[in-house]
Amino acid sequence: MNQYTLAGAAVFAAALAAFAFTRTPAPTAPTEPNATPADGAAMVTVTLPDTLSPEATMGKRAFNAVCADCHGENAAGRMGIAPPLIHKIYEPSHHGDMAFQMAAANGVRAHHWKFGDMPPQPDVTRADVISIIAYIREVQRANGIN
């Protein structure tokens, strides 16, 4: 074979290999068929502070006893059940501490989320809510919500 035929064949083979390489799809990560969290799943990712104040520690216990069934572990919300309290909507400038007191005492009509109304929590005292608020606010700050 003459050298031009050999060079032409090499160029053709290289071009064919380059074409095949660019046509092969890159591997992709498997995707979930349903990106929406399942009912009851946490709605947001929550970062906990390294430590909690004594008041917030009591609030966490009260929250876990009374609020977590609906609002989720660490107030991350529960899809289809209740909203996350570690969310910008519940920052102090929008829902002040008194809003939490009123929610526990009187319940809340649905207005930001489509979960339905929150019933009053008659077994929760004002002191319990003060501790719960301390817990929520400290966790909010750990998540950049001031």
PDB file of C-alpha atoms in Angstrom:
ATOM      1  CA  MET A   1       0.000   0.000   0.000  1.00  0.00           C
ATOM      2  CA  ASN A   2       1.202   3.404  -0.691  1.00  0.00           C
ATOM      3  CA  GLN A   3       1.731   5.839   2.154  1.00  0.00           C
ATOM      4  CA  TYR A   4      -1.158   8.116   1.076  1.00  0.00           C
ATOM      5  CA  THR A   5      -3.639   5.274   1.272  1.00  0.00           C
ATOM      6  CA  LEU A   6      -2.351   4.319   4.681  1.00  0.00           C
ATOM      7  CA  ALA A   7      -2.541   7.916   5.946  1.00  0.00           C
ATOM      8  CA  GLY A   8      -6.040   8.284   4.503  1.00  0.00           C
ATOM      9  CA  ALA A   9      -7.171   5.075   6.172  1.00  0.00           C
ATOM     10  CA  ALA A  10      -5.718   6.259   9.499  1.00  0.00           C
ATOM     11  CA  VAL A  11      -7.487   9.621   9.214  1.00  0.00           C
ATOM     12  CA  PHE A  12     -10.737   7.878   8.301  1.00  0.00           C
ATOM     13  CA  ALA A  13     -10.411   5.473  11.266  1.00  0.00           C
ATOM     14  CA  ALA A  14      -9.670   8.362  13.638  1.00  0.00           C
ATOM     15  CA  ALA A  15     -12.660  10.318  12.345  1.00  0.00           C
ATOM     16  CA  LEU A  16     -14.903   7.261  12.696  1.00  0.00           C
ATOM     17  CA  ALA A  17     -13.682   6.687  16.269  1.00  0.00           C
ATOM     18  CA  ALA A  18     -14.239  10.361  17.163  1.00  0.00           C
ATOM     19  CA  PHE A  19     -17.733  10.239  15.694  1.00  0.00           C
ATOM     20  CA  ALA A  20     -18.589   7.066  17.643  1.00  0.00           C
ATOM     21  CA  PHE A  21     -17.170   8.548  20.852  1.00  0.00           C
ATOM     22  CA  THR A  22     -19.240  11.727  20.575  1.00  0.00           C
ATOM     23  CA  ARG A  23     -22.412   9.767  19.806  1.00  0.00           C
ATOM     24  CA  THR A  24     -22.125   7.517  22.865  1.00  0.00           C
ATOM     25  CA  PRO A  25     -24.267   8.998  25.649  1.00  0.00           C
ATOM     26  CA  ALA A  26     -22.436   9.911  28.815  1.00  0.00           C
ATOM     27  CA  PRO A  27     -23.420   7.845  31.838  1.00  0.00           C
ATOM     28  CA  THR A  28     -25.975   9.592  33.984  1.00  0.00           C
ATOM     29  CA  ALA A  29     -26.975   9.173  37.580  1.00  0.00           C
ATOM     30  CA  PRO A  30     -30.157   7.193  37.998  1.00  0.00           C
ATOM     31  CA  THR A  31     -33.157   9.422  38.445  1.00  0.00           C
ATOM     32  CA  GLU A  32     -36.152   8.814  40.612  1.00  0.00           C
ATOM     33  CA  PRO A  33     -39.387   8.556  38.680  1.00  0.00           C
ATOM     34  CA  ASN A  34     -41.097  10.775  41.266  1.00  0.00           C
ATOM     35  CA  ALA A  35     -39.056  13.732  42.573  1.00  0.00           C
ATOM     36  CA  THR A  36     -41.781  14.804  45.026  1.00  0.00           C
ATOM     37  CA  PRO A  37     -41.187  13.490  48.556  1.00  0.00           C
ATOM     38  CA  ALA A  38     -43.619  10.815  49.681  1.00  0.00           C
ATOM     39  CA  ASP A  39     -46.445  11.712  52.054  1.00  0.00           C
ATOM     40  CA  GLY A  40     -45.066  12.071  55.549  1.00  0.00           C
ATOM     41  CA  ALA A  41     -41.480  12.628  54.365  1.00  0.00           C
ATOM     42  CA  ALA A  42     -39.464  15.621  55.551  1.00  0.00           C
ATOM     43  CA  MET A  43     -40.024  18.683  53.369  1.00  0.00           C
ATOM     44  CA  VAL A  44     -36.734  20.481  54.040  1.00  0.00           C
ATOM     45  CA  THR A  45     -33.238  19.554  55.129  1.00  0.00           C
ATOM     46  CA  VAL A  46     -32.483  20.926  58.575  1.00  0.00           C
ATOM     47  CA  THR A  47     -29.056  21.630  60.018  1.00  0.00           C
ATOM     48  CA  LEU A  48     -29.047  21.482  63.810  1.00  0.00           C
ATOM     49  CA  PRO A  49     -26.916  23.853  65.889  1.00  0.00           C
ATOM     50  CA  ASP A  50     -23.911  22.325  67.650  1.00  0.00           C
ATOM     51  CA  THR A  51     -25.520  23.075  71.011  1.00  0.00           C
ATOM     52  CA  LEU A  52     -28.883  24.320  72.247  1.00  0.00           C
ATOM     53  CA  SER A  53     -29.490  26.685  75.119  1.00  0.00           C
ATOM     54  CA  PRO A  54     -31.151  25.162  78.208  1.00  0.00           C
ATOM     55  CA  GLU A  55     -34.453  26.826  77.217  1.00  0.00           C
ATOM     56  CA  ALA A  56     -34.232  25.444  73.669  1.00  0.00           C
ATOM     57  CA  THR A  57     -33.347  21.989  75.009  1.00  0.00           C
ATOM     58  CA  MET A  58     -36.596  22.013  76.994  1.00  0.00           C
ATOM     59  CA  GLY A  59     -38.352  23.335  73.897  1.00  0.00           C
ATOM     60  CA  LYS A  60     -37.028  20.472  71.794  1.00  0.00           C
ATOM     61  CA  ARG A  61     -38.483  17.975  74.270  1.00  0.00           C
ATOM     62  CA  ALA A  62     -41.841  19.771  74.243  1.00  0.00           C
ATOM     63  CA  PHE A  63     -41.756  20.053  70.440  1.00  0.00           C
ATOM     64  CA  ASN A  64     -41.042  16.324  70.093  1.00  0.00           C
ATOM     65  CA  ALA A  65     -43.896  15.486  72.478  1.00  0.00           C
ATOM     66  CA  VAL A  66     -46.527  17.758  70.941  1.00  0.00           C
ATOM     67  CA  CYS A  67     -45.535  19.177  67.543  1.00  0.00           C
ATOM     68  CA  ALA A  68     -43.277  16.670  65.771  1.00  0.00           C
ATOM     69  CA  ASP A  69     -46.078  14.262  64.821  1.00  0.00           C
ATOM     70  CA  CYS A  70     -47.323  16.897  62.388  1.00  0.00           C
ATOM     71  CA  HIS A  71     -44.433  19.340  61.838  1.00  0.00           C
ATOM     72  CA  GLY A  72     -41.810  16.594  61.585  1.00  0.00           C
ATOM     73  CA  GLU A  73     -38.533  15.823  63.244  1.00  0.00           C
ATOM     74  CA  ASN A  74     -36.520  19.013  63.816  1.00  0.00           C
ATOM     75  CA  ALA A  75     -39.484  21.004  62.430  1.00  0.00           C
ATOM     76  CA  ALA A  76     -38.648  19.907  58.866  1.00  0.00           C
ATOM     77  CA  GLY A  77     -42.350  19.576  58.009  1.00  0.00           C
ATOM     78  CA  ARG A  78     -44.105  16.463  56.756  1.00  0.00           C
ATOM     79  CA  MET A  79     -45.225  16.263  53.148  1.00  0.00           C
ATOM     80  CA  GLY A  80     -48.996  16.200  52.976  1.00  0.00           C
ATOM     81  CA  ILE A  81     -49.388  16.737  56.739  1.00  0.00           C
ATOM     82  CA  ALA A  82     -47.924  20.014  58.027  1.00  0.00           C
ATOM     83  CA  PRO A  83     -45.401  22.658  56.949  1.00  0.00           C
ATOM     84  CA  PRO A  84     -41.788  23.035  58.026  1.00  0.00           C
ATOM     85  CA  LEU A  85     -41.216  25.648  60.703  1.00  0.00           C
ATOM     86  CA  ILE A  86     -37.587  25.885  59.623  1.00  0.00           C
ATOM     87  CA  HIS A  87     -38.611  28.001  56.680  1.00  0.00           C
ATOM     88  CA  LYS A  88     -38.354  31.685  55.747  1.00  0.00           C
ATOM     89  CA  ILE A  89     -42.141  32.064  56.143  1.00  0.00           C
ATOM     90  CA  TYR A  90     -41.724  31.490  59.891  1.00  0.00           C
ATOM     91  CA  GLU A  91     -38.820  33.901  60.403  1.00  0.00           C
ATOM     92  CA  PRO A  92     -39.329  36.290  63.341  1.00  0.00           C
ATOM     93  CA  SER A  93     -40.082  39.292  61.128  1.00  0.00           C
ATOM     94  CA  HIS A  94     -42.993  37.491  59.462  1.00  0.00           C
ATOM     95  CA  HIS A  95     -44.317  35.178  62.178  1.00  0.00           C
ATOM     96  CA  GLY A  96     -43.260  36.668  65.473  1.00  0.00           C
ATOM     97  CA  ASP A  97     -43.208  34.739  68.722  1.00  0.00           C
ATOM     98  CA  MET A  98     -46.765  35.803  69.509  1.00  0.00           C
ATOM     99  CA  ALA A  99     -47.971  34.092  66.319  1.00  0.00           C
ATOM    100  CA  PHE A 100     -46.744  30.773  67.744  1.00  0.00           C
ATOM    101  CA  GLN A 101     -48.525  31.468  71.048  1.00  0.00           C
ATOM    102  CA  MET A 102     -51.742  32.287  69.204  1.00  0.00           C
ATOM    103  CA  ALA A 103     -51.423  29.220  66.962  1.00  0.00           C
ATOM    104  CA  ALA A 104     -51.119  26.885  69.931  1.00  0.00           C
ATOM    105  CA  ALA A 105     -53.974  28.557  71.834  1.00  0.00           C
ATOM    106  CA  ASN A 106     -56.418  29.194  68.983  1.00  0.00           C
ATOM    107  CA  GLY A 107     -55.326  27.085  66.057  1.00  0.00           C
ATOM    108  CA  VAL A 108     -54.541  28.546  62.637  1.00  0.00           C
ATOM    109  CA  ARG A 109     -56.565  28.866  59.473  1.00  0.00           C
ATOM    110  CA  ALA A 110     -54.595  27.661  56.461  1.00  0.00           C
ATOM    111  CA  HIS A 111     -53.085  30.639  54.670  1.00  0.00           C
ATOM    112  CA  HIS A 112     -49.518  29.938  53.441  1.00  0.00           C
ATOM    113  CA  TRP A 113     -49.766  26.215  52.777  1.00  0.00           C
ATOM    114  CA  LYS A 114     -52.442  23.808  51.583  1.00  0.00           C
ATOM    115  CA  PHE A 115     -52.409  21.471  54.581  1.00  0.00           C
ATOM    116  CA  GLY A 116     -55.700  22.614  56.033  1.00  0.00           C
ATOM    117  CA  ASP A 117     -56.281  24.330  59.346  1.00  0.00           C
ATOM    118  CA  MET A 118     -54.174  23.638  62.428  1.00  0.00           C
ATOM    119  CA  PRO A 119     -56.343  22.823  65.442  1.00  0.00           C
ATOM    120  CA  PRO A 120     -55.740  24.471  68.825  1.00  0.00           C
ATOM    121  CA  GLN A 121     -53.386  22.621  71.151  1.00  0.00           C
ATOM    122  CA  PRO A 122     -55.127  22.928  74.532  1.00  0.00           C
ATOM    123  CA  ASP A 123     -52.593  20.752  76.382  1.00  0.00           C
ATOM    124  CA  VAL A 124     -49.704  23.075  75.510  1.00  0.00           C
ATOM    125  CA  THR A 125     -49.067  25.806  78.062  1.00  0.00           C
ATOM    126  CA  ARG A 126     -47.761  29.292  77.327  1.00  0.00           C
ATOM    127  CA  ALA A 127     -44.521  28.260  79.078  1.00  0.00           C
ATOM    128  CA  ASP A 128     -44.253  25.211  76.788  1.00  0.00           C
ATOM    129  CA  VAL A 129     -44.676  27.453  73.747  1.00  0.00           C
ATOM    130  CA  ILE A 130     -41.989  29.861  74.998  1.00  0.00           C
ATOM    131  CA  SER A 131     -39.541  26.937  75.171  1.00  0.00           C
ATOM    132  CA  ILE A 132     -40.681  25.599  71.802  1.00  0.00           C
ATOM    133  CA  ILE A 133     -40.136  29.041  70.275  1.00  0.00           C
ATOM    134  CA  ALA A 134     -36.595  29.142  71.726  1.00  0.00           C
ATOM    135  CA  TYR A 135     -35.901  25.783  70.079  1.00  0.00           C
ATOM    136  CA  ILE A 136     -37.410  26.791  66.719  1.00  0.00           C
ATOM    137  CA  ARG A 137     -35.547  30.122  66.657  1.00  0.00           C
ATOM    138  CA  GLU A 138     -32.181  28.527  67.462  1.00  0.00           C
ATOM    139  CA  VAL A 139     -32.646  25.926  64.729  1.00  0.00           C
ATOM    140  CA  GLN A 140     -33.812  28.636  62.317  1.00  0.00           C
ATOM    141  CA  ARG A 141     -30.643  30.652  62.991  1.00  0.00           C
ATOM    142  CA  ALA A 142     -28.521  27.536  62.352  1.00  0.00           C
ATOM    143  CA  ASN A 143     -30.225  27.391  58.956  1.00  0.00           C
ATOM    144  CA  GLY A 144     -29.698  31.050  58.072  1.00  0.00           C
ATOM    145  CA  ILE A 145     -33.209  32.174  59.016  1.00  0.00           C
ATOM    146  CA  ASN A 146     -33.012  35.244  61.226  1.00  0.00           C
TER     147      ASN A 146
END
